[in-house]
PDB file of C-alpha atoms in Angstrom:
ATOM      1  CA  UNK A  20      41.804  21.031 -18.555  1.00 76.00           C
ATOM      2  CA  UNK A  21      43.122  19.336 -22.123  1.00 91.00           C
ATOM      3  CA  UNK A  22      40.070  18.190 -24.169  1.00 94.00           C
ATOM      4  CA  UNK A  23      41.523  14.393 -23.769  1.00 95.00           C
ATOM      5  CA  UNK A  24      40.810  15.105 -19.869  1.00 96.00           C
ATOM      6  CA  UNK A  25      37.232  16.190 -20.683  1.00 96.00           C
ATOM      7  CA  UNK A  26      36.354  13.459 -23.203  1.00 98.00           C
ATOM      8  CA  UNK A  27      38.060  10.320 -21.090  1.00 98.00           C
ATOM      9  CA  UNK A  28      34.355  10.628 -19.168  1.00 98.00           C
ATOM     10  CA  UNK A  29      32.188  10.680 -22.323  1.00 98.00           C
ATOM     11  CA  UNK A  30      34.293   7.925 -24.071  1.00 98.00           C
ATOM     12  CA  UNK A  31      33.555   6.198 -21.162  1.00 98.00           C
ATOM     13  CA  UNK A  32      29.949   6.428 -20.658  1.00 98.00           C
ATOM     14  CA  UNK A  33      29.639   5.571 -24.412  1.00 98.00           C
ATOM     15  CA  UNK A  34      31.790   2.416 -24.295  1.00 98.00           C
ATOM     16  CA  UNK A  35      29.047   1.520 -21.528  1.00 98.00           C
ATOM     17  CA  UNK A  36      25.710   2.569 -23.665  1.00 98.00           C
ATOM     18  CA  UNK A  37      28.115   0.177 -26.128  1.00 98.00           C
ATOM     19  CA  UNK A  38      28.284  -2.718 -23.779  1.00 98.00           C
ATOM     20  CA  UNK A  39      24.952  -2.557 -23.034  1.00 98.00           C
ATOM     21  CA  UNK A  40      24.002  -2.820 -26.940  1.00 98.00           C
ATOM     22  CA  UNK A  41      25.950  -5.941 -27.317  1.00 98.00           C
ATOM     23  CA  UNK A  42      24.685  -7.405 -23.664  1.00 98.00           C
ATOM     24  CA  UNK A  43      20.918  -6.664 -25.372  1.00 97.00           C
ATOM     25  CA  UNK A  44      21.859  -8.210 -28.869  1.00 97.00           C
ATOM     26  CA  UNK A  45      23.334 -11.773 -26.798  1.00 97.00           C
ATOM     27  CA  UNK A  46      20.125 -11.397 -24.289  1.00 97.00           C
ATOM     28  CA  UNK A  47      17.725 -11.501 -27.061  1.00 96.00           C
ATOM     29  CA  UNK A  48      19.304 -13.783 -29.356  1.00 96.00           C
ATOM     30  CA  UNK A  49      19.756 -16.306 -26.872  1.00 96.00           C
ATOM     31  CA  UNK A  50      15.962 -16.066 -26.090  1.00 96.00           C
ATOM     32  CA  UNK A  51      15.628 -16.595 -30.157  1.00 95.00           C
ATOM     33  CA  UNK A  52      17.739 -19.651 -29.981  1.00 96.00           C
ATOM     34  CA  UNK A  53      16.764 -21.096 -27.377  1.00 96.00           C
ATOM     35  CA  UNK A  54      12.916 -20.654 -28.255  1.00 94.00           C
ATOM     36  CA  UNK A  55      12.054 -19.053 -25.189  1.00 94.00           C
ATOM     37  CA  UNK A  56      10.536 -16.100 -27.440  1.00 93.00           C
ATOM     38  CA  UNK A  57       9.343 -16.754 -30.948  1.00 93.00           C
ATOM     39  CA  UNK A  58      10.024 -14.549 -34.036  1.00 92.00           C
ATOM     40  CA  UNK A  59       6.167 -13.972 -34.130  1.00 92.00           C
ATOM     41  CA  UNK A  60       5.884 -12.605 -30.822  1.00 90.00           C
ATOM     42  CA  UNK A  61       8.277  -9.514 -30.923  1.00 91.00           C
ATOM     43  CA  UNK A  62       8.187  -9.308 -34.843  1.00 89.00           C
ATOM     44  CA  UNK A  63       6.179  -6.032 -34.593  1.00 89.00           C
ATOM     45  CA  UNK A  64       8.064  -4.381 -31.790  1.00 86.00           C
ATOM     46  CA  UNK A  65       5.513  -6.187 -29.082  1.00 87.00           C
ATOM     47  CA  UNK A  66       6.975  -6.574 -25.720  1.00 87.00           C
ATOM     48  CA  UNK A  67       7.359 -10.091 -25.551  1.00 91.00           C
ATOM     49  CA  UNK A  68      11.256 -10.631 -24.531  1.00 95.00           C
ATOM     50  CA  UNK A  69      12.075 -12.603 -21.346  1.00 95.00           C
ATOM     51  CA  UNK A  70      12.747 -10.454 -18.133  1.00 94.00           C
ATOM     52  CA  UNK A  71      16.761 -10.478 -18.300  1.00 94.00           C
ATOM     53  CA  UNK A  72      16.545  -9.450 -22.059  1.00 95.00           C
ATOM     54  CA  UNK A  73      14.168  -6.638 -20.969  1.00 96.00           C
ATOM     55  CA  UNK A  74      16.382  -5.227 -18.049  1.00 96.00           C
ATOM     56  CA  UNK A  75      18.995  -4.752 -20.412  1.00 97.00           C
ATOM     57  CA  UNK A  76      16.932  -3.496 -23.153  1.00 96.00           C
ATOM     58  CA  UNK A  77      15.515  -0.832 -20.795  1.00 97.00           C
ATOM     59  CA  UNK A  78      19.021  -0.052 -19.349  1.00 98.00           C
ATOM     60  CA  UNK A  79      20.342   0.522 -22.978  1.00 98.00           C
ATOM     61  CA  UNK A  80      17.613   2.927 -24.127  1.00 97.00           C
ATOM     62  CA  UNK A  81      17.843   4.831 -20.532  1.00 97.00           C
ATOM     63  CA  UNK A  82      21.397   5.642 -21.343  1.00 97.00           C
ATOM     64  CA  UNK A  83      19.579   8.013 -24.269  1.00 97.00           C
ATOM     65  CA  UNK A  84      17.433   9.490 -21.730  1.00 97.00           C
ATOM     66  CA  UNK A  85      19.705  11.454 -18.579  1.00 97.00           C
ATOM     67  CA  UNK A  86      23.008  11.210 -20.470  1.00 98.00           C
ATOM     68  CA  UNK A  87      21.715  13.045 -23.402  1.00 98.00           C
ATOM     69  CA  UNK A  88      22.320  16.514 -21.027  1.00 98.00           C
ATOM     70  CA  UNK A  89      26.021  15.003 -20.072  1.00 98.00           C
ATOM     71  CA  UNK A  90      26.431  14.778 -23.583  1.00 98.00           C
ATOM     72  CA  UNK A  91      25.362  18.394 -24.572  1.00 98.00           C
ATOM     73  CA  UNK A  92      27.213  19.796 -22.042  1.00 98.00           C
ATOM     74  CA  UNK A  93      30.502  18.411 -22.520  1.00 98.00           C
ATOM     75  CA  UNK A  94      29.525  19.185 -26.131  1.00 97.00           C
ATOM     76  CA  UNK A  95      29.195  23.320 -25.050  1.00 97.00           C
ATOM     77  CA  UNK A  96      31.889  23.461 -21.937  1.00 97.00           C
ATOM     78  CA  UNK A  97      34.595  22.221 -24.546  1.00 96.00           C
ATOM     79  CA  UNK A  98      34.398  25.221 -27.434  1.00 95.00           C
ATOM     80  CA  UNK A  99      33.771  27.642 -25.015  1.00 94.00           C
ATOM     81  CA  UNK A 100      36.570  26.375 -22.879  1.00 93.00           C
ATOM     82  CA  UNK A 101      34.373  26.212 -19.319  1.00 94.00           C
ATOM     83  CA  UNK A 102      35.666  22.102 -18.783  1.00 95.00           C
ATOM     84  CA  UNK A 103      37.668  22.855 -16.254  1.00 96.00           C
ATOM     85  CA  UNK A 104      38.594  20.892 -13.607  1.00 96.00           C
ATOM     86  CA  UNK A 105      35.358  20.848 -11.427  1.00 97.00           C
ATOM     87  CA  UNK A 106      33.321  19.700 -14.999  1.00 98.00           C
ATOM     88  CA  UNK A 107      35.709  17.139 -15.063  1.00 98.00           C
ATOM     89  CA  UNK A 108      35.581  15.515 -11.706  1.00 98.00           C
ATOM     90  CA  UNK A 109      31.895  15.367 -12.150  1.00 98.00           C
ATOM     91  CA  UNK A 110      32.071  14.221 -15.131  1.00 98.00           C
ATOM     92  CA  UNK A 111      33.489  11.086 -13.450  1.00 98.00           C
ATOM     93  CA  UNK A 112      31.339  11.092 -10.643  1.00 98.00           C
ATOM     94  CA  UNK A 113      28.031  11.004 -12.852  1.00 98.00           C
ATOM     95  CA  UNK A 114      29.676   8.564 -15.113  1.00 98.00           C
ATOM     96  CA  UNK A 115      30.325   6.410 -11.814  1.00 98.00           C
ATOM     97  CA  UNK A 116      26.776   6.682 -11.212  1.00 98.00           C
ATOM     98  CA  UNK A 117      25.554   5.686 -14.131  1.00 98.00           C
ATOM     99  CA  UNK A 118      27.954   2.181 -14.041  1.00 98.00           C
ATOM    100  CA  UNK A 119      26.423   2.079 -10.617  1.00 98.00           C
ATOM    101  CA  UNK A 120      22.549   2.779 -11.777  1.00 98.00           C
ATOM    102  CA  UNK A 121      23.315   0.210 -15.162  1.00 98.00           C
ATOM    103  CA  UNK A 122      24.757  -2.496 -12.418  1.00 98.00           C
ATOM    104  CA  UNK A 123      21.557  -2.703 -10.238  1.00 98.00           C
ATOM    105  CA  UNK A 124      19.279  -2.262 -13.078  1.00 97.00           C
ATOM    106  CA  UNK A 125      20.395  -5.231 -15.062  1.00 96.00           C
ATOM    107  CA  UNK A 126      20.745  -7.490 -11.649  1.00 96.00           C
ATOM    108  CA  UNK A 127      18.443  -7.278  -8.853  1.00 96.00           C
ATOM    109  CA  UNK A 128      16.850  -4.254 -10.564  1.00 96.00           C
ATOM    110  CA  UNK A 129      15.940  -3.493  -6.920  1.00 97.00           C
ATOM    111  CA  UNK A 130      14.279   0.076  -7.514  1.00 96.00           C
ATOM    112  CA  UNK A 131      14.533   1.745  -4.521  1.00 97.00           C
ATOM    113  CA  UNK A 132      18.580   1.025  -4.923  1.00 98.00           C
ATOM    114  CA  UNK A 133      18.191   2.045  -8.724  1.00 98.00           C
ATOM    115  CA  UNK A 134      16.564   5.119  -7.788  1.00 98.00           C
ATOM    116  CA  UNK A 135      18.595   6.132  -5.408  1.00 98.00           C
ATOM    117  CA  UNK A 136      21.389   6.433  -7.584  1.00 98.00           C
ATOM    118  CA  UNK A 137      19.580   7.675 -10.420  1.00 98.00           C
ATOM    119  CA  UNK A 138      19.094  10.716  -8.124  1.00 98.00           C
ATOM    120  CA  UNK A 139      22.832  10.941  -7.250  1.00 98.00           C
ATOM    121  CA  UNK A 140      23.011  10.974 -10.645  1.00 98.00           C
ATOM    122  CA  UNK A 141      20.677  14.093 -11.487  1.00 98.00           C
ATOM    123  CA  UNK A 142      21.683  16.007  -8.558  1.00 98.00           C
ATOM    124  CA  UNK A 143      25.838  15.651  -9.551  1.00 98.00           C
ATOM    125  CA  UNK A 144      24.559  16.865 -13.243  1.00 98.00           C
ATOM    126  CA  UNK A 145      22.340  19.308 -12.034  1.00 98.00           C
ATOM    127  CA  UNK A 146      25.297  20.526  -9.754  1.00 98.00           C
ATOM    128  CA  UNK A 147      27.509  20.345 -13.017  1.00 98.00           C
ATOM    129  CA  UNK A 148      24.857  22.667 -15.587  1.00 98.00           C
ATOM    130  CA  UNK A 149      24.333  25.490 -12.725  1.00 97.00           C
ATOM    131  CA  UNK A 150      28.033  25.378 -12.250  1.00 97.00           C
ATOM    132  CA  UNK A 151      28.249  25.830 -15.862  1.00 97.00           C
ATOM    133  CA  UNK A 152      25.316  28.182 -16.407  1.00 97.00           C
ATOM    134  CA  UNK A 153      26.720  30.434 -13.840  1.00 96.00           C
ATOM    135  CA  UNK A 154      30.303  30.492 -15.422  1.00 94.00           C
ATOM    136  CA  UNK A 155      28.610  31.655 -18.266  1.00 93.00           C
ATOM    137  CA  UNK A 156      25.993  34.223 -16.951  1.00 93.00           C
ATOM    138  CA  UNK A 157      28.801  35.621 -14.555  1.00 90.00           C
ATOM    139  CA  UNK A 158      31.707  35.325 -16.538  1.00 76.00           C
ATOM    140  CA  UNK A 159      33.732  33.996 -13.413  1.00 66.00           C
TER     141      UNK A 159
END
């Protein structure tokens, strides 16, 4: 697989963690402006922002969280030439999931939904680093 093959996922999954950012910045400012939340109630990191601004807060910092492992290993399967075509199609498919898992969380943030495909989401990684590990180990 060409590296531009490999990356399209990551670019992807970071143009969402990017969305996300702005979608917190317009969630919170709006609750600035529109003095639903005061400066003096968040001004030392307290908890204080209305539910929607929340959702997408938490939904931004989870994308450092389970991504973190897509990251690294994308970041490994490319030098040492393992991103072949199976890393790549799951590559998609957890990115998928993660669109999914960001879509419920900042809407109904119904969690039996969001956990659901939070799980889809380990298991297709998991799949993808013992797929990985064992191309390594094995040399197959």
């Amino acid at each position: 697989m060409s590296v531009q093959m490999a990356l399209l996922p990551v670019f992807v999954q970071i143009g969402l963690t990017f969305a996300l950012l702005i979608g917190m910045v317009l969630a919170r400012r709006k609750a600035l402006v529109s003095g639903e939340t005061k400066i003096r109630d968040i001004a030392l990191g307290e908890p204080n922002w209305p539910k929607g601004a929340t959702q997408t807060a938490n939904c931004y910092r989870n994308q450092f969280e389970l991504p973190v492992l897509f990251y690294a290993l994308i970041a490994l399967a490319l030098p040492l030439r393992h991103a072949d075509l199976f890393i790549v199609l799951m590559s998609w498919v957890f990115v998928v999931t993660r669109f999914a898992h960001a879509g419920v969380f900042i809407t109904s943030n119904d969690l039996g939904q969001r956990s659901s495909i939070w799980l889809a989401g380990v298991l297709v990684l998991l799949a993808m680093w013992v797929y990985f590990a064992l191309k390594i180990l094995l040399l197959i």
